[in-house]
Amino acid sequence: KNEVEQSPQNLTAQEGEFITINCSYSVGISALHWLQQHPGGGIVSLFMLSSGKKKHGRLIATINIQEKHSSLHITASHPRDSAVYICAVSGSGGSNYKLTFGKGTLLTVNP
Amino acid sequence: DTAVSQTPKYLVTQMGNDKSIKCEQNLGHDTMYWYKQDSKKFLKIMFSYNNKELIINETVPNRFSPKSPDKAHLNLHINSLELGDSAVYFCASSFTANQPQHFGDGTRLSIL
């Protein structure tokens, strides 16, 4: 079992819909990252958070440390949001230089 | 202008050869990383360096040898390439641990 589990694996939505992607982890962490990988292959860091909630434009990320769970929300989804969204965690202590990744969620937003 | 640049973008070579991938960042970051993305798109850390010192070596075969001549560069040399080395390799950097990471565009390595 992977230390970082994401759901769903695949998600298809209509333009304008509210999207939620979930991430659960089983180890102690110092931070959680949400990354976006477009079909062209490039990877972009969307958020890094260790508590609470962060918002950037139409994207919102939340984390519940006690429940070891994070969610990424996209409001008013658009076809350009179509990408793979990857959750990753930094370990604690000496492992905080190491990112452990989930398997990603493939999001397709149809016009 | 590019923050993290990797060269080459594509690398096609035969089994048994030795090859290198170069990575440079102009962000003034102290920490650099190498990741491998397999055919199922799963990312896994290989190495992380902080201030030119190796911090993480994630049970990578000895055929892979990273070299950090200075904080801005982290190159990856691979000896005796095997079919299983076919993957996309990403370089990344951050100010330090637990900071957002900036990724290069990846190097697609194909072993014939």
Short mmCIF file of N, CA and C in Angstrom, two decimals, chain B residues 5-109:
data_model
loop_
_atom_site.label_atom_id
_atom_site.label_comp_id
_atom_site.label_asym_id
_atom_site.label_seq_id
_atom_site.Cartn_x
_atom_site.Cartn_y
_atom_site.Cartn_z
N SER B 5 16.60 24.27 -15.77
CA SER B 5 16.75 23.76 -17.13
C SER B 5 17.50 22.44 -17.13
N GLN B 6 16.98 21.51 -17.90
CA GLN B 6 17.58 20.20 -18.04
C GLN B 6 17.97 19.98 -19.48
N THR B 7 19.11 19.33 -19.69
CA THR B 7 19.51 18.95 -21.04
C THR B 7 20.12 17.56 -21.01
N PRO B 8 19.82 16.73 -22.02
CA PRO B 8 18.94 17.02 -23.14
C PRO B 8 17.47 16.79 -22.77
N LYS B 9 16.56 17.16 -23.63
CA LYS B 9 15.14 16.92 -23.42
C LYS B 9 14.78 15.47 -23.77
N TYR B 10 15.44 14.95 -24.78
CA TYR B 10 15.25 13.56 -25.20
C TYR B 10 16.61 12.90 -25.30
N LEU B 11 16.66 11.63 -24.90
CA LEU B 11 17.89 10.87 -24.97
C LEU B 11 17.54 9.45 -25.37
N VAL B 12 17.99 9.05 -26.56
CA VAL B 12 17.74 7.70 -27.06
C VAL B 12 19.11 7.04 -27.21
N THR B 13 19.27 5.88 -26.58
CA THR B 13 20.57 5.24 -26.59
C THR B 13 20.42 3.74 -26.44
N GLN B 14 21.51 3.04 -26.56
CA GLN B 14 21.46 1.59 -26.50
C GLN B 14 21.84 1.09 -25.12
N MET B 15 21.35 -0.10 -24.82
CA MET B 15 21.69 -0.78 -23.56
C MET B 15 23.20 -0.86 -23.42
N GLY B 16 23.68 -0.62 -22.21
CA GLY B 16 25.11 -0.76 -21.95
C GLY B 16 25.89 0.54 -22.06
N ASN B 17 25.27 1.54 -22.71
CA ASN B 17 25.97 2.83 -22.85
C ASN B 17 25.95 3.61 -21.53
N ASP B 18 26.82 4.64 -21.49
CA ASP B 18 26.87 5.57 -20.37
C ASP B 18 26.37 6.92 -20.86
N LYS B 19 25.51 7.58 -20.07
CA LYS B 19 24.98 8.89 -20.49
C LYS B 19 24.86 9.81 -19.28
N SER B 20 24.81 11.11 -19.58
CA SER B 20 24.64 12.11 -18.53
C SER B 20 23.47 13.03 -18.85
N ILE B 21 22.81 13.49 -17.80
CA ILE B 21 21.76 14.50 -17.91
C ILE B 21 22.20 15.68 -17.05
N LYS B 22 22.12 16.88 -17.61
CA LYS B 22 22.56 18.05 -16.86
C LYS B 22 21.37 18.83 -16.35
N CYS B 23 21.54 19.46 -15.19
CA CYS B 23 20.49 20.29 -14.61
C CYS B 23 21.11 21.54 -14.01
N GLU B 24 20.50 22.66 -14.30
CA GLU B 24 20.97 23.94 -13.77
C GLU B 24 19.78 24.76 -13.30
N GLN B 25 19.92 25.44 -12.18
CA GLN B 25 18.86 26.34 -11.72
C GLN B 25 19.45 27.73 -11.46
N ASN B 26 18.67 28.75 -11.82
CA ASN B 26 19.13 30.13 -11.64
C ASN B 26 18.26 30.87 -10.61
N LEU B 27 17.71 30.10 -9.66
CA LEU B 27 16.80 30.66 -8.65
C LEU B 27 17.50 30.96 -7.33
N GLY B 28 18.79 30.63 -7.24
CA GLY B 28 19.50 30.84 -5.98
C GLY B 28 19.12 29.84 -4.90
N HIS B 29 18.54 28.71 -5.30
CA HIS B 29 18.12 27.68 -4.34
C HIS B 29 19.32 26.91 -3.80
N ASP B 30 19.16 26.40 -2.57
CA ASP B 30 20.22 25.59 -1.95
C ASP B 30 20.03 24.10 -2.19
N THR B 31 18.80 23.68 -2.49
CA THR B 31 18.47 22.26 -2.54
C THR B 31 18.05 21.85 -3.94
N MET B 32 18.58 20.73 -4.40
CA MET B 32 18.24 20.20 -5.72
C MET B 32 17.93 18.71 -5.62
N TYR B 33 17.11 18.25 -6.57
CA TYR B 33 16.58 16.89 -6.52
C TYR B 33 16.61 16.26 -7.91
N TRP B 34 16.67 14.93 -7.92
CA TRP B 34 16.39 14.15 -9.13
C TRP B 34 15.23 13.20 -8.82
N TYR B 35 14.25 13.17 -9.75
CA TYR B 35 13.12 12.27 -9.65
C TYR B 35 13.03 11.42 -10.91
N LYS B 36 12.47 10.22 -10.76
CA LYS B 36 12.22 9.34 -11.90
C LYS B 36 10.71 9.14 -12.02
N GLN B 37 10.18 9.32 -13.23
CA GLN B 37 8.76 9.06 -13.49
C GLN B 37 8.67 7.87 -14.44
N ASP B 38 8.07 6.79 -13.97
CA ASP B 38 8.03 5.57 -14.76
C ASP B 38 6.91 5.60 -15.80
N SER B 39 6.76 4.48 -16.49
CA SER B 39 5.80 4.42 -17.60
C SER B 39 4.36 4.58 -17.12
N LYS B 40 4.10 4.32 -15.84
CA LYS B 40 2.77 4.52 -15.28
C LYS B 40 2.62 5.92 -14.68
N LYS B 41 3.58 6.79 -14.96
CA LYS B 41 3.55 8.19 -14.54
C LYS B 41 3.75 8.36 -13.03
N PHE B 42 4.28 7.31 -12.37
CA PHE B 42 4.50 7.41 -10.93
C PHE B 42 5.86 8.05 -10.67
N LEU B 43 5.87 9.09 -9.84
CA LEU B 43 7.09 9.81 -9.52
C LEU B 43 7.74 9.24 -8.27
N LYS B 44 9.06 9.16 -8.31
CA LYS B 44 9.79 8.68 -7.13
C LYS B 44 11.10 9.44 -7.00
N ILE B 45 11.42 9.82 -5.78
CA ILE B 45 12.67 10.55 -5.58
C ILE B 45 13.85 9.60 -5.76
N MET B 46 14.93 10.16 -6.34
CA MET B 46 16.17 9.40 -6.46
C MET B 46 17.21 9.98 -5.49
N PHE B 47 17.46 11.27 -5.63
CA PHE B 47 18.49 11.94 -4.84
C PHE B 47 18.02 13.33 -4.44
N SER B 48 18.51 13.81 -3.29
CA SER B 48 18.40 15.23 -3.00
C SER B 48 19.74 15.70 -2.44
N TYR B 49 20.09 16.90 -2.82
CA TYR B 49 21.33 17.54 -2.41
C TYR B 49 21.00 18.87 -1.76
N ASN B 50 21.74 19.21 -0.69
CA ASN B 50 21.61 20.52 -0.09
C ASN B 50 23.00 21.14 0.02
N ASN B 51 23.17 22.31 -0.58
CA ASN B 51 24.49 22.95 -0.58
C ASN B 51 25.59 21.99 -1.04
N LYS B 52 25.35 21.32 -2.11
CA LYS B 52 26.28 20.39 -2.76
C LYS B 52 26.49 19.08 -1.98
N GLU B 53 25.80 18.92 -0.85
CA GLU B 53 25.96 17.68 -0.08
C GLU B 53 24.80 16.73 -0.30
N LEU B 54 25.09 15.45 -0.47
CA LEU B 54 24.05 14.45 -0.65
C LEU B 54 23.27 14.28 0.65
N ILE B 55 21.95 14.43 0.57
CA ILE B 55 21.08 14.28 1.74
C ILE B 55 20.27 12.99 1.64
N ILE B 56 19.70 12.75 0.47
CA ILE B 56 18.85 11.57 0.27
C ILE B 56 19.40 10.77 -0.92
N ASN B 57 19.61 9.46 -0.69
CA ASN B 57 19.91 8.53 -1.78
C ASN B 57 18.92 7.40 -1.61
N GLU B 58 17.89 7.40 -2.44
CA GLU B 58 16.76 6.51 -2.21
C GLU B 58 16.98 5.15 -2.87
N THR B 59 17.93 4.38 -2.33
CA THR B 59 18.22 3.01 -2.80
C THR B 59 18.30 2.94 -4.32
N VAL B 60 19.03 3.88 -4.88
CA VAL B 60 19.22 3.91 -6.32
C VAL B 60 20.46 3.06 -6.64
N PRO B 61 20.43 2.25 -7.72
CA PRO B 61 21.61 1.45 -8.07
C PRO B 61 22.86 2.31 -8.21
N ASN B 62 24.00 1.70 -7.93
CA ASN B 62 25.27 2.43 -8.02
C ASN B 62 25.59 2.93 -9.41
N ARG B 63 24.89 2.40 -10.40
CA ARG B 63 25.12 2.86 -11.78
C ARG B 63 24.72 4.33 -11.94
N PHE B 64 23.91 4.82 -11.02
CA PHE B 64 23.48 6.23 -11.07
C PHE B 64 24.38 7.03 -10.13
N SER B 65 25.05 8.03 -10.67
CA SER B 65 25.93 8.85 -9.82
C SER B 65 25.63 10.32 -10.06
N PRO B 66 25.05 10.97 -9.04
CA PRO B 66 24.83 12.41 -9.15
C PRO B 66 26.12 13.17 -8.84
N LYS B 67 26.22 14.35 -9.44
CA LYS B 67 27.40 15.19 -9.17
C LYS B 67 26.90 16.63 -9.07
N SER B 68 27.31 17.30 -7.97
CA SER B 68 26.90 18.69 -7.78
C SER B 68 28.15 19.55 -7.68
N PRO B 69 28.62 20.11 -8.79
CA PRO B 69 29.85 20.91 -8.76
C PRO B 69 29.67 22.23 -8.00
N ASP B 70 28.44 22.74 -7.98
CA ASP B 70 28.11 23.93 -7.20
C ASP B 70 26.62 23.89 -6.92
N LYS B 71 26.13 24.85 -6.14
CA LYS B 71 24.72 24.82 -5.71
C LYS B 71 23.74 24.93 -6.86
N ALA B 72 24.19 25.50 -7.97
CA ALA B 72 23.29 25.74 -9.09
C ALA B 72 23.18 24.56 -10.05
N HIS B 73 24.00 23.55 -9.86
CA HIS B 73 24.05 22.43 -10.81
C HIS B 73 23.95 21.09 -10.09
N LEU B 74 23.16 20.20 -10.65
CA LEU B 74 23.11 18.81 -10.19
C LEU B 74 22.95 17.93 -11.42
N ASN B 75 24.04 17.27 -11.78
CA ASN B 75 24.05 16.43 -12.98
C ASN B 75 23.88 14.97 -12.58
N LEU B 76 23.35 14.21 -13.52
CA LEU B 76 23.10 12.78 -13.25
C LEU B 76 23.81 11.96 -14.32
N HIS B 77 24.74 11.12 -13.86
CA HIS B 77 25.45 10.25 -14.79
C HIS B 77 24.97 8.83 -14.58
N ILE B 78 24.71 8.14 -15.68
CA ILE B 78 24.20 6.77 -15.58
C ILE B 78 25.13 5.85 -16.38
N ASN B 79 25.68 4.85 -15.71
CA ASN B 79 26.56 3.86 -16.35
C ASN B 79 25.76 2.64 -16.76
N SER B 80 26.25 1.96 -17.78
CA SER B 80 25.72 0.65 -18.18
C SER B 80 24.20 0.64 -18.21
N LEU B 81 23.63 1.48 -19.04
CA LEU B 81 22.18 1.66 -19.10
C LEU B 81 21.46 0.34 -19.35
N GLU B 82 20.33 0.18 -18.66
CA GLU B 82 19.49 -1.01 -18.78
C GLU B 82 18.11 -0.61 -19.28
N LEU B 83 17.39 -1.62 -19.82
CA LEU B 83 16.05 -1.33 -20.36
C LEU B 83 15.16 -0.67 -19.31
N GLY B 84 15.29 -1.11 -18.06
CA GLY B 84 14.44 -0.59 -16.99
C GLY B 84 14.74 0.86 -16.63
N ASP B 85 15.80 1.42 -17.18
CA ASP B 85 16.12 2.83 -16.92
C ASP B 85 15.28 3.76 -17.79
N SER B 86 14.57 3.20 -18.75
CA SER B 86 13.71 4.03 -19.61
C SER B 86 12.64 4.69 -18.75
N ALA B 87 12.60 6.01 -18.80
CA ALA B 87 11.69 6.78 -17.94
C ALA B 87 11.87 8.26 -18.28
N VAL B 88 11.09 9.09 -17.60
CA VAL B 88 11.32 10.53 -17.66
C VAL B 88 11.98 10.94 -16.36
N TYR B 89 13.09 11.65 -16.45
CA TYR B 89 13.83 12.08 -15.27
C TYR B 89 13.63 13.59 -15.10
N PHE B 90 13.19 13.96 -13.90
CA PHE B 90 12.95 15.38 -13.59
C PHE B 90 13.95 15.86 -12.57
N CYS B 91 14.48 17.03 -12.83
CA CYS B 91 15.29 17.75 -11.87
C CYS B 91 14.40 18.80 -11.22
N ALA B 92 14.64 19.13 -9.97
CA ALA B 92 13.87 20.16 -9.29
C ALA B 92 14.78 20.87 -8.29
N SER B 93 14.33 22.04 -7.83
CA SER B 93 15.09 22.76 -6.81
C SER B 93 14.13 23.47 -5.87
N SER B 94 14.63 23.81 -4.67
CA SER B 94 13.86 24.59 -3.71
C SER B 94 14.85 25.34 -2.82
N PHE B 95 14.37 26.35 -2.11
CA PHE B 95 15.27 27.11 -1.23
C PHE B 95 15.91 26.20 -0.19
N THR B 96 15.06 25.38 0.41
CA THR B 96 15.55 24.36 1.34
C THR B 96 14.45 23.30 1.43
N ALA B 97 14.58 22.37 2.38
CA ALA B 97 13.52 21.38 2.56
C ALA B 97 12.22 22.09 2.93
N ASN B 98 11.10 21.46 2.60
CA ASN B 98 9.79 21.99 2.94
C ASN B 98 9.53 23.38 2.36
N GLN B 99 10.00 23.57 1.18
CA GLN B 99 9.68 24.76 0.40
C GLN B 99 9.14 24.29 -0.95
N PRO B 100 8.32 25.11 -1.60
CA PRO B 100 7.82 24.71 -2.92
C PRO B 100 8.96 24.40 -3.87
N GLN B 101 8.77 23.36 -4.67
CA GLN B 101 9.83 22.95 -5.59
C GLN B 101 9.51 23.43 -7.00
N HIS B 102 10.57 23.79 -7.71
CA HIS B 102 10.46 24.18 -9.11
C HIS B 102 11.08 23.07 -9.94
N PHE B 103 10.32 22.60 -10.93
CA PHE B 103 10.73 21.45 -11.72
C PHE B 103 11.25 21.87 -13.09
N GLY B 104 12.23 21.11 -13.57
CA GLY B 104 12.63 21.22 -14.97
C GLY B 104 11.58 20.55 -15.85
N ASP B 105 11.77 20.63 -17.16
CA ASP B 105 10.80 20.09 -18.11
C ASP B 105 10.91 18.58 -18.29
N GLY B 106 11.94 17.98 -17.70
CA GLY B 106 12.09 16.53 -17.80
C GLY B 106 12.98 16.12 -18.95
N THR B 107 13.62 14.97 -18.79
CA THR B 107 14.42 14.35 -19.85
C THR B 107 13.85 12.95 -20.09
N ARG B 108 13.38 12.73 -21.30
CA ARG B 108 12.82 11.41 -21.63
C ARG B 108 13.93 10.52 -22.12
N LEU B 109 14.26 9.51 -21.34
CA LEU B 109 15.33 8.56 -21.66
C LEU B 109 14.73 7.28 -22.21
#
